[in-house]
Amino acid sequence: MAMEESTDNVFVDYRAWLGEQTMPPGKRKALLAGLEVFAANGYDGASTQQIADAAGISQATIFKYFKTKRELLLAILEPIVNNMFGLYQASFIAGIPAGDDLQAIVNYIVTDRLHFLQVNADAVIILLTQVLTKADLRQQGLSKLMNPNQDNGAAIRGVQIMQHLQATGKVRPEMTAADIVRTIIGQLGVYFLQRYLVSPDVPVDTMRDINVLETTIYNGLAVHPESAGLDA
């Protein structure tokens, strides 16, 4: 059953989704506790004993429903990938500025998606680390995220807008749909990984970072790149 509303917080929405599902109490407790323990410790730092303790159940109960720790993690991640991507995309798409102002559109994309990534940093890190190493999740997750030809409303709508801007002479005509998606997601993804996974303790100037991202993405897309927005 897919969720009908979203709070833009992956963990909150997952708990709500889980509450709608019919399952044994022990399985539900294992999933809820697994979510908390994986978020706090990461996959490698979490143990089934920690999850059992947090859930108030035995390890035997966990293994009754999930043969391995990884199977438990996949049971948490798969509904997020399959049921929730569309919800988060819908509110994003609705807020895209109308008109032909490429800079305004880029600024909206950067600020909106960075906010979403910041709110869901723990969930995104868990999802990314597993998606990048597990073929089944990679097929479901990255394909939906990166490929505008699949069931990805945000990518499809974004490419439609950019293609319209190409027709009006605002976006470089040689860029393909995949080029456009990579230009935007590549910049945001690398920034997120650098800030939250690679160097989480390094002080940052968020407003400056947003400014740089907006300018870099704009210049990557625009027919007439500018340095507007970057302080000298």
PDB file of C-alpha atoms in Angstrom:
ATOM      1  CA  MET A   1       0.000   0.000   0.000  1.00  0.00           C
ATOM      2  CA  ALA A   2       1.461   3.317  -1.042  1.00  0.00           C
ATOM      3  CA  MET A   3       1.236   6.334   1.197  1.00  0.00           C
ATOM      4  CA  GLU A   4      -1.064   9.179   0.154  1.00  0.00           C
ATOM      5  CA  GLU A   5       0.570  12.054   2.053  1.00  0.00           C
ATOM      6  CA  SER A   6       4.131  12.997   2.900  1.00  0.00           C
ATOM      7  CA  THR A   7       5.819  15.017   5.630  1.00  0.00           C
ATOM      8  CA  ASP A   8       9.061  15.237   3.577  1.00  0.00           C
ATOM      9  CA  ASN A   9      10.751  13.296   6.392  1.00  0.00           C
ATOM     10  CA  VAL A  10      11.593   9.768   5.244  1.00  0.00           C
ATOM     11  CA  PHE A  11      11.707   8.215   8.708  1.00  0.00           C
ATOM     12  CA  VAL A  12       8.441   9.818   9.837  1.00  0.00           C
ATOM     13  CA  ASP A  13       6.720   8.736   6.637  1.00  0.00           C
ATOM     14  CA  TYR A  14       8.110   5.205   6.919  1.00  0.00           C
ATOM     15  CA  ARG A  15       6.714   4.858  10.437  1.00  0.00           C
ATOM     16  CA  ALA A  16       3.325   6.070   9.202  1.00  0.00           C
ATOM     17  CA  TRP A  17       3.436   3.656   6.264  1.00  0.00           C
ATOM     18  CA  LEU A  18       4.399   0.795   8.557  1.00  0.00           C
ATOM     19  CA  GLY A  19       1.450   1.580  10.808  1.00  0.00           C
ATOM     20  CA  GLU A  20      -0.887   0.935   7.867  1.00  0.00           C
ATOM     21  CA  GLN A  21       0.510  -2.526   7.146  1.00  0.00           C
ATOM     22  CA  THR A  22      -0.895  -5.768   8.529  1.00  0.00           C
ATOM     23  CA  MET A  23       1.841  -7.845  10.168  1.00  0.00           C
ATOM     24  CA  PRO A  24       2.707  -9.643  13.425  1.00  0.00           C
ATOM     25  CA  PRO A  25       3.649  -7.310  16.318  1.00  0.00           C
ATOM     26  CA  GLY A  26       7.145  -8.812  16.597  1.00  0.00           C
ATOM     27  CA  LYS A  27       7.901  -8.087  12.960  1.00  0.00           C
ATOM     28  CA  ARG A  28       6.661  -4.499  13.269  1.00  0.00           C
ATOM     29  CA  LYS A  29       8.802  -3.954  16.381  1.00  0.00           C
ATOM     30  CA  ALA A  30      11.864  -5.331  14.590  1.00  0.00           C
ATOM     31  CA  LEU A  31      11.347  -2.998  11.626  1.00  0.00           C
ATOM     32  CA  LEU A  32      10.812   0.089  13.781  1.00  0.00           C
ATOM     33  CA  ALA A  33      13.806  -0.678  15.984  1.00  0.00           C
ATOM     34  CA  GLY A  34      15.920  -1.531  12.953  1.00  0.00           C
ATOM     35  CA  LEU A  35      15.143   1.872  11.489  1.00  0.00           C
ATOM     36  CA  GLU A  36      16.335   3.622  14.652  1.00  0.00           C
ATOM     37  CA  VAL A  37      19.465   1.509  15.151  1.00  0.00           C
ATOM     38  CA  PHE A  38      20.551   1.661  11.500  1.00  0.00           C
ATOM     39  CA  ALA A  39      20.030   5.432  11.519  1.00  0.00           C
ATOM     40  CA  ALA A  40      22.093   5.872  14.678  1.00  0.00           C
ATOM     41  CA  ASN A  41      24.922   3.440  13.911  1.00  0.00           C
ATOM     42  CA  GLY A  42      24.874   2.729  10.192  1.00  0.00           C
ATOM     43  CA  TYR A  43      24.535  -0.762   8.782  1.00  0.00           C
ATOM     44  CA  ASP A  44      27.997  -2.005   9.727  1.00  0.00           C
ATOM     45  CA  GLY A  45      27.804  -0.523  13.222  1.00  0.00           C
ATOM     46  CA  ALA A  46      24.430  -2.071  14.013  1.00  0.00           C
ATOM     47  CA  SER A  47      23.939  -5.563  15.422  1.00  0.00           C
ATOM     48  CA  THR A  48      20.837  -7.708  15.623  1.00  0.00           C
ATOM     49  CA  GLN A  49      21.298  -7.786  19.401  1.00  0.00           C
ATOM     50  CA  GLN A  50      21.127  -3.983  19.514  1.00  0.00           C
ATOM     51  CA  ILE A  51      18.004  -4.081  17.377  1.00  0.00           C
ATOM     52  CA  ALA A  52      16.435  -6.775  19.553  1.00  0.00           C
ATOM     53  CA  ASP A  53      17.178  -4.781  22.711  1.00  0.00           C
ATOM     54  CA  ALA A  54      15.721  -1.611  21.202  1.00  0.00           C
ATOM     55  CA  ALA A  55      12.604  -3.496  20.104  1.00  0.00           C
ATOM     56  CA  GLY A  56      12.132  -5.326  23.388  1.00  0.00           C
ATOM     57  CA  ILE A  57      12.163  -8.686  21.622  1.00  0.00           C
ATOM     58  CA  SER A  58      14.631 -11.553  21.292  1.00  0.00           C
ATOM     59  CA  GLN A  59      17.065 -12.074  18.432  1.00  0.00           C
ATOM     60  CA  ALA A  60      15.149 -15.270  17.714  1.00  0.00           C
ATOM     61  CA  THR A  61      12.078 -13.169  16.953  1.00  0.00           C
ATOM     62  CA  ILE A  62      14.068 -11.064  14.496  1.00  0.00           C
ATOM     63  CA  PHE A  63      15.398 -14.148  12.734  1.00  0.00           C
ATOM     64  CA  LYS A  64      11.904 -15.608  12.613  1.00  0.00           C
ATOM     65  CA  TYR A  65      10.977 -12.889  10.139  1.00  0.00           C
ATOM     66  CA  PHE A  66      14.346 -11.894   8.676  1.00  0.00           C
ATOM     67  CA  LYS A  67      17.058 -14.453   7.979  1.00  0.00           C
ATOM     68  CA  THR A  68      19.883 -11.907   8.150  1.00  0.00           C
ATOM     69  CA  LYS A  69      20.546  -8.337   9.234  1.00  0.00           C
ATOM     70  CA  ARG A  70      20.723  -7.366   5.569  1.00  0.00           C
ATOM     71  CA  GLU A  71      17.298  -8.844   4.910  1.00  0.00           C
ATOM     72  CA  LEU A  72      15.935  -6.663   7.716  1.00  0.00           C
ATOM     73  CA  LEU A  73      17.579  -3.586   6.215  1.00  0.00           C
ATOM     74  CA  LEU A  74      16.180  -4.361   2.769  1.00  0.00           C
ATOM     75  CA  ALA A  75      12.712  -4.756   4.280  1.00  0.00           C
ATOM     76  CA  ILE A  76      13.067  -1.182   5.554  1.00  0.00           C
ATOM     77  CA  LEU A  77      14.591   0.336   2.419  1.00  0.00           C
ATOM     78  CA  GLU A  78      12.449  -1.267  -0.276  1.00  0.00           C
ATOM     79  CA  PRO A  79       9.179   0.458   0.753  1.00  0.00           C
ATOM     80  CA  ILE A  80      11.040   3.770   0.871  1.00  0.00           C
ATOM     81  CA  VAL A  81      12.364   3.270  -2.662  1.00  0.00           C
ATOM     82  CA  ASN A  82       9.154   1.831  -4.097  1.00  0.00           C
ATOM     83  CA  ASN A  83       6.398   3.743  -2.290  1.00  0.00           C
ATOM     84  CA  MET A  84       7.788   7.100  -1.240  1.00  0.00           C
ATOM     85  CA  PHE A  85       9.826   8.528  -4.127  1.00  0.00           C
ATOM     86  CA  GLY A  86       6.683   9.676  -5.909  1.00  0.00           C
ATOM     87  CA  LEU A  87       5.356  11.487  -2.848  1.00  0.00           C
ATOM     88  CA  TYR A  88       8.513  13.507  -2.365  1.00  0.00           C
ATOM     89  CA  GLN A  89       8.643  14.343  -6.060  1.00  0.00           C
ATOM     90  CA  ALA A  90       5.063  15.620  -6.187  1.00  0.00           C
ATOM     91  CA  SER A  91       5.569  18.532  -3.791  1.00  0.00           C
ATOM     92  CA  PHE A  92       8.885  19.367  -5.454  1.00  0.00           C
ATOM     93  CA  ILE A  93       7.368  19.456  -8.945  1.00  0.00           C
ATOM     94  CA  ALA A  94       4.471  21.623  -7.769  1.00  0.00           C
ATOM     95  CA  GLY A  95       6.867  24.314  -6.572  1.00  0.00           C
ATOM     96  CA  ILE A  96       8.949  24.688  -9.736  1.00  0.00           C
ATOM     97  CA  PRO A  97       8.662  28.324 -10.893  1.00  0.00           C
ATOM     98  CA  ALA A  98       6.665  28.924 -14.045  1.00  0.00           C
ATOM     99  CA  GLY A  99       8.172  30.815 -16.940  1.00  0.00           C
ATOM    100  CA  ASP A 100      11.532  30.923 -18.697  1.00  0.00           C
ATOM    101  CA  ASP A 101      13.799  32.217 -15.918  1.00  0.00           C
ATOM    102  CA  LEU A 102      16.513  29.546 -15.833  1.00  0.00           C
ATOM    103  CA  GLN A 103      18.268  31.108 -12.841  1.00  0.00           C
ATOM    104  CA  ALA A 104      15.051  31.111 -10.775  1.00  0.00           C
ATOM    105  CA  ILE A 105      14.405  27.471 -11.656  1.00  0.00           C
ATOM    106  CA  VAL A 106      17.959  26.426 -10.770  1.00  0.00           C
ATOM    107  CA  ASN A 107      17.816  28.367  -7.490  1.00  0.00           C
ATOM    108  CA  TYR A 108      14.566  26.621  -6.545  1.00  0.00           C
ATOM    109  CA  ILE A 109      15.931  23.174  -7.372  1.00  0.00           C
ATOM    110  CA  VAL A 110      19.077  23.741  -5.305  1.00  0.00           C
ATOM    111  CA  THR A 111      17.385  25.167  -2.207  1.00  0.00           C
ATOM    112  CA  ASP A 112      14.453  22.730  -2.212  1.00  0.00           C
ATOM    113  CA  ARG A 113      16.474  19.565  -2.775  1.00  0.00           C
ATOM    114  CA  LEU A 114      19.229  20.565  -0.337  1.00  0.00           C
ATOM    115  CA  HIS A 115      16.584  21.148   2.326  1.00  0.00           C
ATOM    116  CA  PHE A 116      15.160  17.691   1.659  1.00  0.00           C
ATOM    117  CA  LEU A 117      18.620  16.113   1.845  1.00  0.00           C
ATOM    118  CA  GLN A 118      19.412  17.936   5.088  1.00  0.00           C
ATOM    119  CA  VAL A 119      16.141  16.878   6.738  1.00  0.00           C
ATOM    120  CA  ASN A 120      16.777  13.276   5.707  1.00  0.00           C
ATOM    121  CA  ALA A 121      20.570  13.102   5.975  1.00  0.00           C
ATOM    122  CA  ASP A 122      20.635   9.893   8.053  1.00  0.00           C
ATOM    123  CA  ALA A 123      18.139   8.133   5.797  1.00  0.00           C
ATOM    124  CA  VAL A 124      19.892   9.247   2.618  1.00  0.00           C
ATOM    125  CA  ILE A 125      23.298   8.080   3.865  1.00  0.00           C
ATOM    126  CA  ILE A 126      21.932   4.630   4.727  1.00  0.00           C
ATOM    127  CA  LEU A 127      20.122   4.408   1.403  1.00  0.00           C
ATOM    128  CA  LEU A 128      23.089   5.574  -0.649  1.00  0.00           C
ATOM    129  CA  THR A 129      25.642   3.311   1.010  1.00  0.00           C
ATOM    130  CA  GLN A 130      23.431   0.302   0.361  1.00  0.00           C
ATOM    131  CA  VAL A 131      22.237   1.343  -3.098  1.00  0.00           C
ATOM    132  CA  LEU A 132      25.813   1.811  -4.274  1.00  0.00           C
ATOM    133  CA  THR A 133      26.836  -1.683  -3.169  1.00  0.00           C
ATOM    134  CA  LYS A 134      23.697  -3.779  -3.756  1.00  0.00           C
ATOM    135  CA  ALA A 135      22.563  -4.492  -7.297  1.00  0.00           C
ATOM    136  CA  ASP A 136      18.881  -5.019  -6.467  1.00  0.00           C
ATOM    137  CA  LEU A 137      18.498  -1.722  -4.630  1.00  0.00           C
ATOM    138  CA  ARG A 138      20.676   0.039  -7.182  1.00  0.00           C
ATOM    139  CA  GLN A 139      18.366  -1.080  -9.962  1.00  0.00           C
ATOM    140  CA  GLN A 140      15.313   0.186  -8.079  1.00  0.00           C
ATOM    141  CA  GLY A 141      16.749   3.331  -6.536  1.00  0.00           C
ATOM    142  CA  LEU A 142      19.373   4.842  -8.812  1.00  0.00           C
ATOM    143  CA  SER A 143      17.445   3.997 -11.970  1.00  0.00           C
ATOM    144  CA  LYS A 144      14.402   5.857 -10.676  1.00  0.00           C
ATOM    145  CA  LEU A 145      16.524   8.763  -9.519  1.00  0.00           C
ATOM    146  CA  MET A 146      18.848   9.197 -12.491  1.00  0.00           C
ATOM    147  CA  ASN A 147      16.909   7.972 -15.534  1.00  0.00           C
ATOM    148  CA  PRO A 148      14.260  10.357 -16.851  1.00  0.00           C
ATOM    149  CA  ASN A 149      12.928   7.602 -19.111  1.00  0.00           C
ATOM    150  CA  GLN A 150      11.724   5.542 -16.148  1.00  0.00           C
ATOM    151  CA  ASP A 151       9.031   6.130 -13.534  1.00  0.00           C
ATOM    152  CA  ASN A 152      10.548   9.304 -12.116  1.00  0.00           C
ATOM    153  CA  GLY A 153       8.141  12.216 -12.177  1.00  0.00           C
ATOM    154  CA  ALA A 154      10.689  14.776 -11.001  1.00  0.00           C
ATOM    155  CA  ALA A 155      13.257  13.841 -13.638  1.00  0.00           C
ATOM    156  CA  ILE A 156      10.653  13.705 -16.404  1.00  0.00           C
ATOM    157  CA  ARG A 157       9.163  17.083 -15.472  1.00  0.00           C
ATOM    158  CA  GLY A 158      12.595  18.616 -14.993  1.00  0.00           C
ATOM    159  CA  VAL A 159      13.741  17.458 -18.409  1.00  0.00           C
ATOM    160  CA  GLN A 160      10.522  18.748 -20.007  1.00  0.00           C
ATOM    161  CA  ILE A 161      11.182  22.171 -18.511  1.00  0.00           C
ATOM    162  CA  MET A 162      14.810  22.151 -19.618  1.00  0.00           C
ATOM    163  CA  GLN A 163      13.854  21.042 -23.128  1.00  0.00           C
ATOM    164  CA  HIS A 164      11.397  23.942 -23.292  1.00  0.00           C
ATOM    165  CA  LEU A 165      14.209  26.259 -22.189  1.00  0.00           C
ATOM    166  CA  GLN A 166      16.397  24.751 -24.902  1.00  0.00           C
ATOM    167  CA  ALA A 167      13.736  25.604 -27.463  1.00  0.00           C
ATOM    168  CA  THR A 168      13.659  29.194 -26.205  1.00  0.00           C
ATOM    169  CA  GLY A 169      17.442  29.509 -26.333  1.00  0.00           C
ATOM    170  CA  LYS A 170      18.113  29.500 -22.576  1.00  0.00           C
ATOM    171  CA  VAL A 171      19.688  26.025 -22.179  1.00  0.00           C
ATOM    172  CA  ARG A 172      22.545  24.671 -24.292  1.00  0.00           C
ATOM    173  CA  PRO A 173      21.006  22.847 -27.274  1.00  0.00           C
ATOM    174  CA  GLU A 174      23.570  20.019 -27.341  1.00  0.00           C
ATOM    175  CA  MET A 175      22.630  18.764 -23.868  1.00  0.00           C
ATOM    176  CA  THR A 176      20.664  15.522 -23.726  1.00  0.00           C
ATOM    177  CA  ALA A 177      18.156  14.647 -21.018  1.00  0.00           C
ATOM    178  CA  ALA A 178      20.795  12.528 -19.287  1.00  0.00           C
ATOM    179  CA  ASP A 179      23.289  15.422 -19.467  1.00  0.00           C
ATOM    180  CA  ILE A 180      20.823  17.728 -17.739  1.00  0.00           C
ATOM    181  CA  VAL A 181      20.003  15.233 -14.977  1.00  0.00           C
ATOM    182  CA  ARG A 182      23.703  14.547 -14.329  1.00  0.00           C
ATOM    183  CA  THR A 183      24.547  18.242 -14.234  1.00  0.00           C
ATOM    184  CA  ILE A 184      21.998  18.893 -11.488  1.00  0.00           C
ATOM    185  CA  ILE A 185      22.069  15.681  -9.453  1.00  0.00           C
ATOM    186  CA  GLY A 186      25.830  15.302  -9.766  1.00  0.00           C
ATOM    187  CA  GLN A 187      26.500  18.667  -8.130  1.00  0.00           C
ATOM    188  CA  LEU A 188      23.947  18.189  -5.352  1.00  0.00           C
ATOM    189  CA  GLY A 189      24.978  14.588  -4.699  1.00  0.00           C
ATOM    190  CA  VAL A 190      28.687  15.296  -4.417  1.00  0.00           C
ATOM    191  CA  TYR A 191      28.042  18.253  -2.120  1.00  0.00           C
ATOM    192  CA  PHE A 192      25.820  16.145   0.132  1.00  0.00           C
ATOM    193  CA  LEU A 193      28.374  13.326   0.352  1.00  0.00           C
ATOM    194  CA  GLN A 194      31.193  15.764   1.064  1.00  0.00           C
ATOM    195  CA  ARG A 195      29.283  17.565   3.793  1.00  0.00           C
ATOM    196  CA  TYR A 196      27.547  14.679   5.550  1.00  0.00           C
ATOM    197  CA  LEU A 197      29.663  11.607   4.870  1.00  0.00           C
ATOM    198  CA  VAL A 198      33.229  12.496   3.868  1.00  0.00           C
ATOM    199  CA  SER A 199      33.878  15.617   5.973  1.00  0.00           C
ATOM    200  CA  PRO A 200      30.981  16.024   8.423  1.00  0.00           C
ATOM    201  CA  ASP A 201      33.083  17.889  11.005  1.00  0.00           C
ATOM    202  CA  VAL A 202      34.467  20.539   8.660  1.00  0.00           C
ATOM    203  CA  PRO A 203      32.843  23.972   9.248  1.00  0.00           C
ATOM    204  CA  VAL A 204      30.689  25.140   6.345  1.00  0.00           C
ATOM    205  CA  ASP A 205      29.167  28.377   5.125  1.00  0.00           C
ATOM    206  CA  THR A 206      25.812  27.078   3.929  1.00  0.00           C
ATOM    207  CA  MET A 207      24.690  30.249   2.178  1.00  0.00           C
ATOM    208  CA  ARG A 208      27.953  30.498   0.266  1.00  0.00           C
ATOM    209  CA  ASP A 209      27.737  26.812  -0.660  1.00  0.00           C
ATOM    210  CA  ILE A 210      24.213  27.275  -1.994  1.00  0.00           C
ATOM    211  CA  ASN A 211      25.369  30.304  -3.948  1.00  0.00           C
ATOM    212  CA  VAL A 212      28.218  28.344  -5.528  1.00  0.00           C
ATOM    213  CA  LEU A 213      25.964  25.387  -6.373  1.00  0.00           C
ATOM    214  CA  GLU A 214      23.365  27.627  -8.000  1.00  0.00           C
ATOM    215  CA  THR A 215      25.986  29.381 -10.095  1.00  0.00           C
ATOM    216  CA  THR A 216      27.820  26.183 -11.063  1.00  0.00           C
ATOM    217  CA  ILE A 217      24.651  24.404 -12.182  1.00  0.00           C
ATOM    218  CA  TYR A 218      23.371  27.479 -14.012  1.00  0.00           C
ATOM    219  CA  ASN A 219      26.654  27.867 -15.870  1.00  0.00           C
ATOM    220  CA  GLY A 220      26.604  24.179 -16.775  1.00  0.00           C
ATOM    221  CA  LEU A 221      23.193  24.527 -18.389  1.00  0.00           C
ATOM    222  CA  ALA A 222      22.991  28.058 -19.752  1.00  0.00           C
ATOM    223  CA  VAL A 223      23.699  29.095 -23.318  1.00  0.00           C
ATOM    224  CA  HIS A 224      25.285  32.271 -21.959  1.00  0.00           C
ATOM    225  CA  PRO A 225      26.962  31.357 -18.635  1.00  0.00           C
ATOM    226  CA  GLU A 226      27.463  34.074 -16.074  1.00  0.00           C
ATOM    227  CA  SER A 227      29.251  34.512 -12.783  1.00  0.00           C
ATOM    228  CA  ALA A 228      26.205  36.229 -11.300  1.00  0.00           C
ATOM    229  CA  GLY A 229      25.479  35.073  -7.777  1.00  0.00           C
ATOM    230  CA  LEU A 230      29.091  34.314  -6.869  1.00  0.00           C
ATOM    231  CA  ASP A 231      30.757  36.867  -4.684  1.00  0.00           C
ATOM    232  CA  ALA A 232      34.091  38.068  -5.969  1.00  0.00           C
TER     233      ALA A 232
END
